[in-house]
GROMACS .gro file of N, CA and C in nm:
model
  546
    1MET      N    1   8.775   6.756   9.483
    1MET     CA    2   8.715   6.901   9.497
    1MET      C    3   8.739   6.953   9.632
    2ARG      N    4   8.719   6.860   9.735
    2ARG     CA    5   8.739   6.923   9.886
    2ARG      C    6   8.873   6.945   9.917
    3ALA      N    7   8.957   6.900   9.834
    3ALA     CA    8   9.109   6.918   9.869
    3ALA      C    9   9.157   7.056   9.806
    4TRP      N   10   9.104   7.105   9.702
    4TRP     CA   11   9.096   7.249   9.652
    4TRP      C   12   9.033   7.353   9.751
    5LEU      N   13   8.914   7.318   9.789
    5LEU     CA   14   8.846   7.392   9.904
    5LEU      C   15   8.920   7.443  10.014
    6LYS      N   16   8.978   7.296  10.072
    6LYS     CA   17   9.062   7.318  10.198
    6LYS      C   18   9.174   7.403  10.169
    7ILE      N   19   9.247   7.412  10.075
    7ILE     CA   20   9.381   7.495  10.021
    7ILE      C   21   9.322   7.633  10.022
    8ILE      N   22   9.230   7.644   9.919
    8ILE     CA   23   9.156   7.796   9.911
    8ILE      C   24   9.125   7.854  10.041
    9SER      N   25   9.057   7.799  10.132
    9SER     CA   26   9.013   7.831  10.250
    9SER      C   27   9.154   7.864  10.370
   10THR      N   28   9.235   7.785  10.357
   10THR     CA   29   9.361   7.805  10.422
   10THR      C   30   9.445   7.919  10.376
   11LEU      N   31   9.433   7.965  10.243
   11LEU     CA   32   9.496   8.078  10.185
   11LEU      C   33   9.446   8.188  10.224
   12VAL      N   34   9.286   8.184  10.208
   12VAL     CA   35   9.189   8.317  10.243
   12VAL      C   36   9.239   8.351  10.403
   13ALA      N   37   9.234   8.239  10.478
   13ALA     CA   38   9.242   8.250  10.629
   13ALA      C   39   9.390   8.320  10.654
   14ALA      N   40   9.491   8.281  10.586
   14ALA     CA   41   9.620   8.318  10.607
   14ALA      C   42   9.641   8.473  10.570
   15ALA      N   43   9.565   8.486  10.454
   15ALA     CA   44   9.577   8.627  10.399
   15ALA      C   45   9.500   8.730  10.508
   16LEU      N   46   9.386   8.701  10.543
   16LEU     CA   47   9.295   8.753  10.631
   16LEU      C   48   9.393   8.783  10.784
   17ALA      N   49   9.450   8.682  10.816
   17ALA     CA   50   9.527   8.706  10.944
   17ALA      C   51   9.634   8.807  10.914
   18VAL      N   52   9.715   8.794  10.786
   18VAL     CA   53   9.810   8.903  10.790
   18VAL      C   54   9.751   9.037  10.777
   19VAL      N   55   9.643   9.049  10.698
   19VAL     CA   56   9.585   9.177  10.673
   19VAL      C   57   9.541   9.242  10.816
   20LEU      N   58   9.487   9.165  10.914
   20LEU     CA   59   9.455   9.191  11.050
   20LEU      C   60   9.556   9.230  11.129
   21PHE      N   61   9.672   9.163  11.123
   21PHE     CA   62   9.794   9.164  11.190
   21PHE      C   63   9.839   9.313  11.162
   22ARG      N   64   9.853   9.317  11.046
   22ARG     CA   65   9.921   9.459  10.989
   22ARG      C   66   9.821   9.556  11.019
   23ALA      N   67   9.697   9.547  11.006
   23ALA     CA   68   9.612   9.680  11.025
   23ALA      C   69   9.603   9.712  11.194
   24LEU      N   70   9.612   9.576  11.277
   24LEU     CA   71   9.594   9.623  11.414
   24LEU      C   72   9.716   9.620  11.506
   25PHE      N   73   9.801   9.562  11.465
   25PHE     CA   74   9.940   9.557  11.556
   25PHE      C   75  10.068   9.640  11.514
   26PHE      N   76  10.114   9.566  11.390
   26PHE     CA   77  10.232   9.634  11.352
   26PHE      C   78  10.220   9.682  11.184
   27ALA      N   79  10.308   9.766  11.156
   27ALA     CA   80  10.312   9.795  11.009
   27ALA      C   81  10.462   9.829  10.976
   28VAL      N   82  10.500   9.795  10.849
   28VAL     CA   83  10.629   9.818  10.809
   28VAL      C   84  10.627   9.954  10.706
   29TYR      N   85  10.716  10.031  10.721
   29TYR     CA   86  10.724  10.146  10.631
   29TYR      C   87  10.851  10.170  10.582
   30THR      N   88  10.873  10.209  10.469
   30THR     CA   89  11.049  10.246  10.410
   30THR      C   90  11.060  10.405  10.429
   31VAL      N   91  11.190  10.396  10.476
   31VAL     CA   92  11.219  10.561  10.501
   31VAL      C   93  11.265  10.622  10.377
   32GLY      N   94  11.222  10.722  10.337
   32GLY     CA   95  11.246  10.782  10.213
   32GLY      C   96  11.350  10.880  10.178
   33GLY      N   97  11.336  10.938  10.313
   33GLY     CA   98  11.429  11.075  10.310
   33GLY      C   99  11.563  11.057  10.399
   34THR      N  100  11.650  11.165  10.408
   34THR     CA  101  11.775  11.164  10.489
   34THR      C  102  11.758  11.265  10.600
   35GLY      N  103  11.660  11.309  10.641
   35GLY     CA  104  11.653  11.405  10.752
   35GLY      C  105  11.680  11.343  10.883
   36PHE      N  106  11.687  11.211  10.901
   36PHE     CA  107  11.706  11.152  11.019
   36PHE      C  108  11.818  11.071  11.024
   37GLU      N  109  11.927  11.077  10.913
   37GLU     CA  110  12.044  11.012  10.923
   37GLU      C  111  12.130  11.050  11.030
   38PRO      N  112  12.199  10.985  11.129
   38PRO     CA  113  12.231  10.854  11.084
   38PRO      C  114  12.171  10.748  11.163
   39VAL      N  115  12.058  10.799  11.246
   39VAL     CA  116  11.979  10.696  11.308
   39VAL      C  117  11.888  10.615  11.239
   40LEU      N  118  11.824  10.691  11.125
   40LEU     CA  119  11.773  10.608  11.029
   40LEU      C  120  11.793  10.662  10.881
   41MET      N  121  11.832  10.568  10.775
   41MET     CA  122  11.884  10.591  10.649
   41MET      C  123  11.775  10.578  10.550
   42ALA      N  124  11.796  10.654  10.448
   42ALA     CA  125  11.676  10.627  10.307
   42ALA      C  126  11.697  10.465  10.262
   43GLY      N  127  11.611  10.398  10.272
   43GLY     CA  128  11.598  10.256  10.223
   43GLY      C  129  11.577  10.162  10.364
   44ASP      N  130  11.576  10.234  10.468
   44ASP     CA  131  11.543  10.149  10.602
   44ASP      C  132  11.400  10.113  10.588
   45ARG      N  133  11.372   9.975  10.631
   45ARG     CA  134  11.236   9.932  10.627
   45ARG      C  135  11.208   9.939  10.805
   46VAL      N  136  11.118  10.002  10.841
   46VAL     CA  137  11.108  10.003  10.998
   46VAL      C  138  10.983   9.939  11.028
   47LEU      N  139  10.958   9.890  11.167
   47LEU     CA  140  10.856   9.830  11.204
   47LEU      C  141  10.783   9.913  11.297
   48VAL      N  142  10.655   9.968  11.294
   48VAL     CA  143  10.594  10.049  11.364
   48VAL      C  144  10.515   9.984  11.458
   49ASN      N  145  10.499   9.996  11.567
   49ASN     CA  146  10.412   9.928  11.679
   49ASN      C  147  10.273  10.009  11.699
   50ARG      N  148  10.175   9.995  11.629
   50ARG     CA  149  10.050  10.060  11.637
   50ARG      C  150   9.968  10.087  11.757
   51TRP      N  151  10.014   9.992  11.868
   51TRP     CA  152   9.959   9.971  11.969
   51TRP      C  153  10.029  10.058  12.089
   52SER      N  154  10.146  10.095  12.048
   52SER     CA  155  10.217  10.177  12.134
   52SER      C  156  10.163  10.320  12.224
   53TYR      N  157  10.063  10.378  12.140
   53TYR     CA  158   9.994  10.469  12.196
   53TYR      C  159   9.832  10.447  12.198
   54GLY      N  160   9.806  10.332  12.182
   54GLY     CA  161   9.671  10.292  12.183
   54GLY      C  162   9.637  10.278  12.034
   55LEU      N  163   9.541  10.200  11.999
   55LEU     CA  164   9.480  10.164  11.873
   55LEU      C  165   9.401  10.267  11.824
   56ARG      N  166   9.461  10.335  11.693
   56ARG     CA  167   9.374  10.464  11.641
   56ARG      C  168   9.240  10.403  11.581
   57THR      N  169   9.146  10.472  11.614
   57THR     CA  170   9.031  10.426  11.530
   57THR      C  171   8.967  10.574  11.479
   58GLY      N  172   8.907  10.556  11.343
   58GLY     CA  173   8.851  10.677  11.280
   58GLY      C  174   8.953  10.729  11.211
   59GLY      N  175   8.958  10.864  11.209
   59GLY     CA  176   9.068  10.950  11.154
   59GLY      C  177   9.012  11.008  11.049
   60ARG      N  178   9.114  11.051  10.957
   60ARG     CA  179   9.082  11.152  10.839
   60ARG      C  180   9.011  11.080  10.759
   61GLY      N  181   8.899  11.128  10.712
   61GLY     CA  182   8.829  11.082  10.578
   61GLY      C  183   8.757  10.953  10.642
   62GLY      N  184   8.747  10.910  10.788
   62GLY     CA  185   8.712  10.781  10.799
   62GLY      C  186   8.546  10.785  10.846
   63LEU      N  187   8.466  10.667  10.857
   63LEU     CA  188   8.342  10.668  10.880
   63LEU      C  189   8.317  10.712  11.023
   64PHE      N  190   8.400  10.683  11.111
   64PHE     CA  191   8.372  10.715  11.246
   64PHE      C  192   8.458  10.819  11.283
   65GLY      N  193   8.457  10.877  11.403
   65GLY     CA  194   8.526  11.002  11.433
   65GLY      C  195   8.672  10.941  11.512
   66TYR      N  196   8.761  11.034  11.525
   66TYR     CA  197   8.891  10.974  11.581
   66TYR      C  198   8.864  10.937  11.730
   67GLY      N  199   8.906  10.842  11.762
   67GLY     CA  200   8.952  10.790  11.886
   67GLY      C  201   9.082  10.704  11.914
   68ARG      N  202   9.104  10.684  12.048
   68ARG     CA  203   9.220  10.572  12.072
   68ARG      C  204   9.163  10.484  12.165
   69PHE      N  205   9.204  10.358  12.119
   69PHE     CA  206   9.151  10.253  12.228
   69PHE      C  207   9.271  10.208  12.310
   70MET      N  208   9.253  10.206  12.455
   70MET     CA  209   9.367  10.165  12.538
   70MET      C  210   9.484  10.281  12.527
   71SER      N  211   9.454  10.398  12.492
   71SER     CA  212   9.541  10.493  12.490
   71SER      C  213   9.671  10.521  12.576
   72ASP      N  214   9.788  10.555  12.517
   72ASP     CA  215   9.883  10.574  12.620
   72ASP      C  216   9.952  10.716  12.554
   73SER      N  217  10.019  10.780  12.648
   73SER     CA  218  10.094  10.912  12.585
   73SER      C  219  10.213  10.899  12.494
   74VAL      N  220  10.247  10.998  12.416
   74VAL     CA  221  10.342  11.010  12.357
   74VAL      C  222  10.459  11.072  12.436
   75ARG      N  223  10.598  11.031  12.446
   75ARG     CA  224  10.702  11.095  12.546
   75ARG      C  225  10.821  11.171  12.443
   76VAL      N  226  10.862  11.259  12.506
   76VAL     CA  227  10.956  11.323  12.452
   76VAL      C  228  11.081  11.222  12.426
   77GLY      N  229  11.134  11.214  12.285
   77GLY     CA  230  11.256  11.136  12.241
   77GLY      C  231  11.191  11.021  12.178
   78ASP      N  232  11.059  10.974  12.185
   78ASP     CA  233  11.013  10.884  12.095
   78ASP      C  234  11.044  10.898  11.945
   79LEU      N  235  11.050  10.797  11.864
   79LEU     CA  236  11.058  10.807  11.726
   79LEU      C  237  10.919  10.761  11.692
   80VAL      N  238  10.856  10.852  11.635
   80VAL     CA  239  10.723  10.850  11.588
   80VAL      C  240  10.664  10.837  11.457
   81ALA      N  241  10.607  10.743  11.384
   81ALA     CA  242  10.554  10.736  11.277
   81ALA      C  243  10.404  10.812  11.258
   82PHE      N  244  10.392  10.909  11.156
   82PHE     CA  245  10.251  10.974  11.147
   82PHE      C  246  10.228  11.005  11.026
   83ASP      N  247  10.086  11.005  11.000
   83ASP     CA  248  10.041  11.051  10.864
   83ASP      C  249  10.088  11.195  10.841
   84CYS      N  250  10.109  11.207  10.691
   84CYS     CA  251  10.136  11.372  10.681
   84CYS      C  252  10.035  11.444  10.703
   85PRO      N  253  10.051  11.578  10.737
   85PRO     CA  254   9.936  11.670  10.757
   85PRO      C  255   9.882  11.693  10.614
   86ALA      N  256   9.748  11.766  10.615
   86ALA     CA  257   9.682  11.777  10.485
   86ALA      C  258   9.754  11.856  10.390
   87ASP      N  259   9.818  11.942  10.436
   87ASP     CA  260   9.853  12.055  10.346
   87ASP      C  261  10.026  12.021  10.290
   88VAL      N  262  10.070  11.892  10.324
   88VAL     CA  263  10.203  11.880  10.289
   88VAL      C  264  10.208  11.745  10.217
   89PRO      N  265  10.276  11.732  10.092
   89PRO     CA  266  10.254  11.614  10.013
   89PRO      C  267  10.350  11.503  10.075
   90GLY      N  268  10.297  11.394  10.071
   90GLY     CA  269  10.397  11.275  10.120
   90GLY      C  270  10.282  11.167  10.179
   91GLY      N  271  10.334  11.081  10.249
   91GLY     CA  272  10.282  10.965  10.295
   91GLY      C  273  10.270  10.950  10.445
   92VAL      N  274  10.379  10.891  10.484
   92VAL     CA  275  10.424  10.853  10.621
   92VAL      C  276  10.547  10.916  10.666
   93PHE      N  277  10.554  10.995  10.772
   93PHE     CA  278  10.685  11.067  10.814
   93PHE      C  279  10.713  10.996  10.945
   94VAL      N  280  10.859  10.978  10.970
   94VAL     CA  281  10.912  10.934  11.111
   94VAL      C  282  11.001  11.063  11.158
   95CYS      N  283  10.965  11.073  11.271
   95CYS     CA  284  11.050  11.203  11.344
   95CYS      C  285  11.044  11.172  11.484
   96ARG      N  286  11.111  11.242  11.561
   96ARG     CA  287  11.122  11.237  11.714
   96ARG      C  288  11.054  11.340  11.767
   97CYS      N  289  10.972  11.275  11.883
   97CYS     CA  290  10.890  11.406  11.938
   97CYS      C  291  10.980  11.495  12.028
   98ALA      N  292  10.973  11.602  12.009
   98ALA     CA  293  11.065  11.716  12.065
   98ALA      C  294  10.998  11.786  12.179
   99ALA      N  295  10.851  11.791  12.167
   99ALA     CA  296  10.771  11.882  12.241
   99ALA      C  297  10.631  11.822  12.258
  100LEU      N  298  10.569  11.835  12.395
  100LEU     CA  299  10.439  11.772  12.432
  100LEU      C  300  10.343  11.882  12.424
  101PRO      N  301  10.208  11.850  12.419
  101PRO     CA  302  10.114  11.955  12.453
  101PRO      C  303  10.128  12.041  12.554
  102GLY      N  304  10.140  12.180  12.545
  102GLY     CA  305  10.144  12.277  12.641
  102GLY      C  306  10.298  12.320  12.654
  103ASP      N  307  10.386  12.248  12.577
  103ASP     CA  308  10.529  12.293  12.588
  103ASP      C  309  10.548  12.423  12.500
  104THR      N  310  10.665  12.492  12.535
  104THR     CA  311  10.694  12.618  12.454
  104THR      C  312  10.829  12.561  12.373
  105VAL      N  313  10.835  12.598  12.237
  105VAL     CA  314  10.948  12.547  12.176
  105VAL      C  315  11.002  12.685  12.086
  106SER      N  316  11.127  12.668  12.078
  106SER     CA  317  11.185  12.796  12.004
  106SER      C  318  11.183  12.767  11.860
  107THR      N  319  11.137  12.872  11.786
  107THR     CA  320  11.143  12.866  11.641
  107THR      C  321  11.208  12.984  11.587
  108PRO      N  322  11.245  12.971  11.455
  108PRO     CA  323  11.310  13.107  11.419
  108PRO      C  324  11.236  13.232  11.416
  109GLN      N  325  11.094  13.211  11.423
  109GLN     CA  326  10.994  13.320  11.426
  109GLN      C  327  10.979  13.365  11.572
  110GLY      N  328  11.048  13.291  11.669
  110GLY     CA  329  11.029  13.314  11.805
  110GLY      C  330  10.959  13.198  11.896
  111PRO      N  331  10.920  13.228  12.013
  111PRO     CA  332  10.869  13.109  12.076
  111PRO      C  333  10.722  13.063  12.033
  112MET      N  334  10.714  12.929  12.055
  112MET     CA  335  10.572  12.897  11.993
  112MET      C  336  10.514  12.807  12.112
  113LEU      N  337  10.388  12.805  12.153
  113LEU     CA  338  10.323  12.738  12.243
  113LEU      C  339  10.270  12.631  12.161
  114VAL      N  340  10.298  12.491  12.213
  114VAL     CA  341  10.230  12.382  12.136
  114VAL      C  342  10.112  12.360  12.186
  115PRO      N  343   9.984  12.367  12.097
  115PRO     CA  344   9.858  12.362  12.161
  115PRO      C  345   9.836  12.209  12.230
  116GLY      N  346   9.738  12.200  12.304
  116GLY     CA  347   9.692  12.084  12.329
  116GLY      C  348   9.625  12.071  12.466
  117ARG      N  349   9.621  11.970  12.548
  117ARG     CA  350   9.537  11.946  12.653
  117ARG      C  351   9.553  12.083  12.756
  118GLU      N  352   9.671  12.119  12.788
  118GLU     CA  353   9.710  12.207  12.914
  118GLU      C  354   9.713  12.356  12.832
  119ALA      N  355   9.710  12.373  12.727
  119ALA     CA  356   9.733  12.500  12.652
  119ALA      C  357   9.589  12.566  12.625
  120THR      N  358   9.512  12.474  12.540
  120THR     CA  359   9.372  12.534  12.501
  120THR      C  360   9.284  12.448  12.513
  121CYS      N  361   9.157  12.479  12.462
  121CYS     CA  362   9.039  12.387  12.470
  121CYS      C  363   9.049  12.296  12.350
  122SER      N  364   9.140  12.276  12.285
  122SER     CA  365   9.153  12.211  12.164
  122SER      C  366   9.093  12.056  12.188
  123PRO      N  367   9.019  12.001  12.096
  123PRO     CA  368   8.984  11.867  12.112
  123PRO      C  369   9.084  11.756  12.112
  124GLU      N  370   9.186  11.819  12.022
  124GLU     CA  371   9.292  11.720  11.993
  124GLU      C  372   9.434  11.752  12.043
  125ASP      N  373   9.518  11.662  12.100
  125ASP     CA  374   9.641  11.708  12.154
  125ASP      C  375   9.747  11.737  12.020
  126TYR      N  376   9.827  11.794  12.030
  126TYR     CA  377   9.943  11.838  11.937
  126TYR      C  378  10.082  11.819  11.978
  127TYR      N  379  10.173  11.757  11.892
  127TYR     CA  380  10.306  11.723  11.945
  127TYR      C  381  10.405  11.794  11.845
  128TRP      N  382  10.520  11.836  11.890
  128TRP     CA  383  10.619  11.894  11.785
  128TRP      C  384  10.736  11.792  11.758
  129MET      N  385  10.724  11.757  11.640
  129MET     CA  386  10.806  11.637  11.582
  129MET      C  387  10.942  11.731  11.484
  130GLU      N  388  11.037  11.663  11.516
  130GLU     CA  389  11.183  11.710  11.468
  130GLU      C  390  11.255  11.599  11.428
  131ALA      N  391  11.331  11.631  11.302
  131ALA     CA  392  11.418  11.521  11.250
  131ALA      C  393  11.547  11.561  11.274
  132VAL      N  394  11.636  11.504  11.261
  132VAL     CA  395  11.785  11.528  11.304
  132VAL      C  396  11.857  11.647  11.228
  133GLY      N  397  11.834  11.624  11.097
  133GLY     CA  398  11.886  11.725  11.017
  133GLY      C  399  11.829  11.879  11.034
  134GLN      N  400  11.926  11.986  11.021
  134GLN     CA  401  11.880  12.112  11.037
  134GLN      C  402  11.825  12.178  10.898
  135ALA      N  403  11.883  12.110  10.782
  135ALA     CA  404  11.845  12.186  10.691
  135ALA      C  405  11.762  12.091  10.569
  136ASP      N  406  11.662  12.164  10.496
  136ASP     CA  407  11.595  12.066  10.416
  136ASP      C  408  11.516  11.951  10.478
  137THR      N  409  11.468  11.963  10.602
  137THR     CA  410  11.407  11.858  10.682
  137THR      C  411  11.248  11.885  10.678
  138THR      N  412  11.176  11.779  10.649
  138THR     CA  413  11.039  11.791  10.655
  138THR      C  414  10.979  11.748  10.784
  139ASP      N  415  10.955  11.853  10.884
  139ASP     CA  416  10.914  11.812  11.030
  139ASP      C  417  10.832  11.928  11.071
  140SER      N  418  10.811  11.938  11.210
  140SER     CA  419  10.732  12.051  11.253
  140SER      C  420  10.776  12.219  11.238
  141ARG      N  421  10.905  12.203  11.205
  141ARG     CA  422  10.967  12.340  11.170
  141ARG      C  423  10.904  12.389  11.048
  142MET      N  424  10.852  12.293  10.960
  142MET     CA  425  10.801  12.333  10.819
  142MET      C  426  10.648  12.350  10.827
  143PHE      N  427  10.577  12.263  10.892
  143PHE     CA  428  10.433  12.229  10.895
  143PHE      C  429  10.348  12.254  11.028
  144GLY      N  430  10.435  12.277  11.136
  144GLY     CA  431  10.385  12.290  11.260
  144GLY      C  432  10.359  12.169  11.352
  145PRO      N  433  10.296  12.209  11.458
  145PRO     CA  434  10.266  12.071  11.545
  145PRO      C  435  10.180  11.967  11.479
  146VAL      N  436  10.209  11.851  11.522
  146VAL     CA  437  10.127  11.736  11.474
  146VAL      C  438  10.013  11.712  11.556
  147PRO      N  439   9.883  11.678  11.508
  147PRO     CA  440   9.766  11.634  11.597
  147PRO      C  441   9.786  11.505  11.612
  148GLU      N  442   9.733  11.461  11.741
  148GLU     CA  443   9.747  11.304  11.797
  148GLU      C  444   9.677  11.246  11.682
  149SER      N  445   9.583  11.290  11.633
  149SER     CA  446   9.491  11.179  11.541
  149SER      C  447   9.580  11.144  11.404
  150LEU      N  448   9.691  11.213  11.367
  150LEU     CA  449   9.769  11.158  11.281
  150LEU      C  450   9.882  11.063  11.328
  151ILE      N  451   9.906  11.047  11.443
  151ILE     CA  452   9.999  10.945  11.486
  151ILE      C  453   9.960  10.817  11.481
  152ILE      N  454  10.063  10.738  11.396
  152ILE     CA  455  10.023  10.579  11.357
  152ILE      C  456  10.078  10.513  11.506
  153GLY      N  457  10.199  10.528  11.536
  153GLY     CA  458  10.265  10.454  11.633
  153GLY      C  459  10.421  10.496  11.663
  154ARG      N  460  10.470  10.411  11.726
  154ARG     CA  461  10.619  10.439  11.777
  154ARG      C  462  10.708  10.308  11.689
  155VAL      N  463  10.818  10.384  11.648
  155VAL     CA  464  10.906  10.297  11.554
  155VAL      C  465  10.986  10.229  11.654
  156CYS      N  466  10.989  10.082  11.641
  156CYS     CA  467  11.051   9.991  11.732
  156CYS      C  468  11.152   9.905  11.666
  157LEU      N  469  11.181   9.900  11.549
  157LEU     CA  470  11.282   9.797  11.499
  157LEU      C  471  11.315   9.844  11.340
  158ILE      N  472  11.426   9.856  11.304
  158ILE     CA  473  11.484   9.840  11.181
  158ILE      C  474  11.487   9.696  11.138
  159VAL      N  475  11.378   9.664  11.033
  159VAL     CA  476  11.366   9.506  11.007
  159VAL      C  477  11.475   9.482  10.900
  160TYR      N  478  11.492   9.555  10.803
  160TYR     CA  479  11.615   9.535  10.722
  160TYR      C  480  11.662   9.689  10.655
  161SER      N  481  11.750   9.700  10.585
  161SER     CA  482  11.783   9.819  10.503
  161SER      C  483  11.847   9.785  10.370
  162HIS      N  484  11.802   9.842  10.271
  162HIS     CA  485  11.836   9.832  10.154
  162HIS      C  486  11.873   9.950  10.056
  163ASP      N  487  11.973   9.990  10.001
  163ASP     CA  488  12.009  10.095   9.921
  163ASP      C  489  11.934  10.080   9.780
  164ASP      N  490  11.814  10.153   9.791
  164ASP     CA  491  11.725  10.127   9.673
  164ASP      C  492  11.787  10.194   9.529
  165GLY      N  493  11.879  10.220   9.528
  165GLY     CA  494  11.983  10.263   9.404
  165GLY      C  495  12.024  10.141   9.333
  166GLN      N  496  12.065  10.047   9.432
  166GLN     CA  497  12.112   9.922   9.383
  166GLN      C  498  12.012   9.815   9.335
  167PRO      N  499  12.068   9.713   9.250
  167PRO     CA  500  11.967   9.596   9.226
  167PRO      C  501  11.922   9.546   9.350
  168PHE      N  502  11.822   9.459   9.341
  168PHE     CA  503  11.742   9.396   9.458
  168PHE      C  504  11.851   9.292   9.539
  169TYR      N  505  11.946   9.244   9.444
  169TYR     CA  506  12.040   9.148   9.489
  169TYR      C  507  12.155   9.199   9.555
  170ARG      N  508  12.167   9.325   9.553
  170ARG     CA  509  12.296   9.410   9.623
  170ARG      C  510  12.220   9.506   9.688
  171GLY      N  511  12.309   9.564   9.771
  171GLY     CA  512  12.276   9.714   9.838
  171GLY      C  513  12.216   9.692   9.975
  172TYR      N  514  12.231   9.561  10.022
  172TYR     CA  515  12.153   9.529  10.176
  172TYR      C  516  12.263   9.561  10.261
  173ARG      N  517  12.197   9.639  10.371
  173ARG     CA  518  12.304   9.689  10.480
  173ARG      C  519  12.283   9.589  10.590
  174ARG      N  520  12.355   9.458  10.596
  174ARG     CA  521  12.338   9.356  10.691
  174ARG      C  522  12.369   9.421  10.845
  175GLU      N  523  12.425   9.508  10.865
  175GLU     CA  524  12.481   9.565  10.979
  175GLU      C  525  12.342   9.625  11.056
  176ARG      N  526  12.247   9.683  10.983
  176ARG     CA  527  12.143   9.751  11.024
  176ARG      C  528  12.032   9.649  11.041
  177SER      N  529  12.029   9.542  10.977
  177SER     CA  530  11.902   9.458  10.997
  177SER      C  531  11.877   9.427  11.136
  178LEU      N  532  11.759   9.433  11.176
  178LEU     CA  533  11.717   9.409  11.318
  178LEU      C  534  11.788   9.475  11.419
  179ALA      N  535  11.799   9.602  11.396
  179ALA     CA  536  11.867   9.692  11.489
  179ALA      C  537  11.736   9.785  11.544
  180VAL      N  538  11.766   9.833  11.663
  180VAL     CA  539  11.679   9.898  11.730
  180VAL      C  540  11.734  10.056  11.726
  181PRO      N  541  11.649  10.121  11.680
  181PRO     CA  542  11.709  10.273  11.652
  181PRO      C  543  11.684  10.350  11.773
  182ARG      N  544  11.783  10.431  11.816
  182ARG     CA  545  11.796  10.504  11.917
  182ARG      C  546  11.778  10.667  11.892
   0.00000   0.00000   0.00000
């Protein structure tokens, strides 16, 4: 009986370690759209560093208020993973940061000031996120600036890539495995 107890406790400890590692340090997300080709393709599995901008605590619908532990700033040009804004359907988006709080961006409607610490008294900082594609992309041109509270972390690696239209044993893009997106 003790042998089974040891095996079960080892499996529970391993599962807990994986869950904590994923929740605190890194997460893997699947790219579903084509708005960022050729940098990221549909079917890429990307590794997101949750500590790159500080560990996010609380957030939307959470028990505690939003905060960042050991926070660092998002920089222009970073590939950023963030939760979708409330009025946009979807899960997690990956876009490049194009403007910081207080920057002015050009939009088809005219210049727009990105709200944040330098611009307003807003309690949250906002960032302008853009995909590479100019047509039919879901980014800040569609839903506006992204609040810092929705930012998960920086995309640091393409773990592997698979064409999801192919069977699981075909369609792997080996040349994209373990590649650093630029």
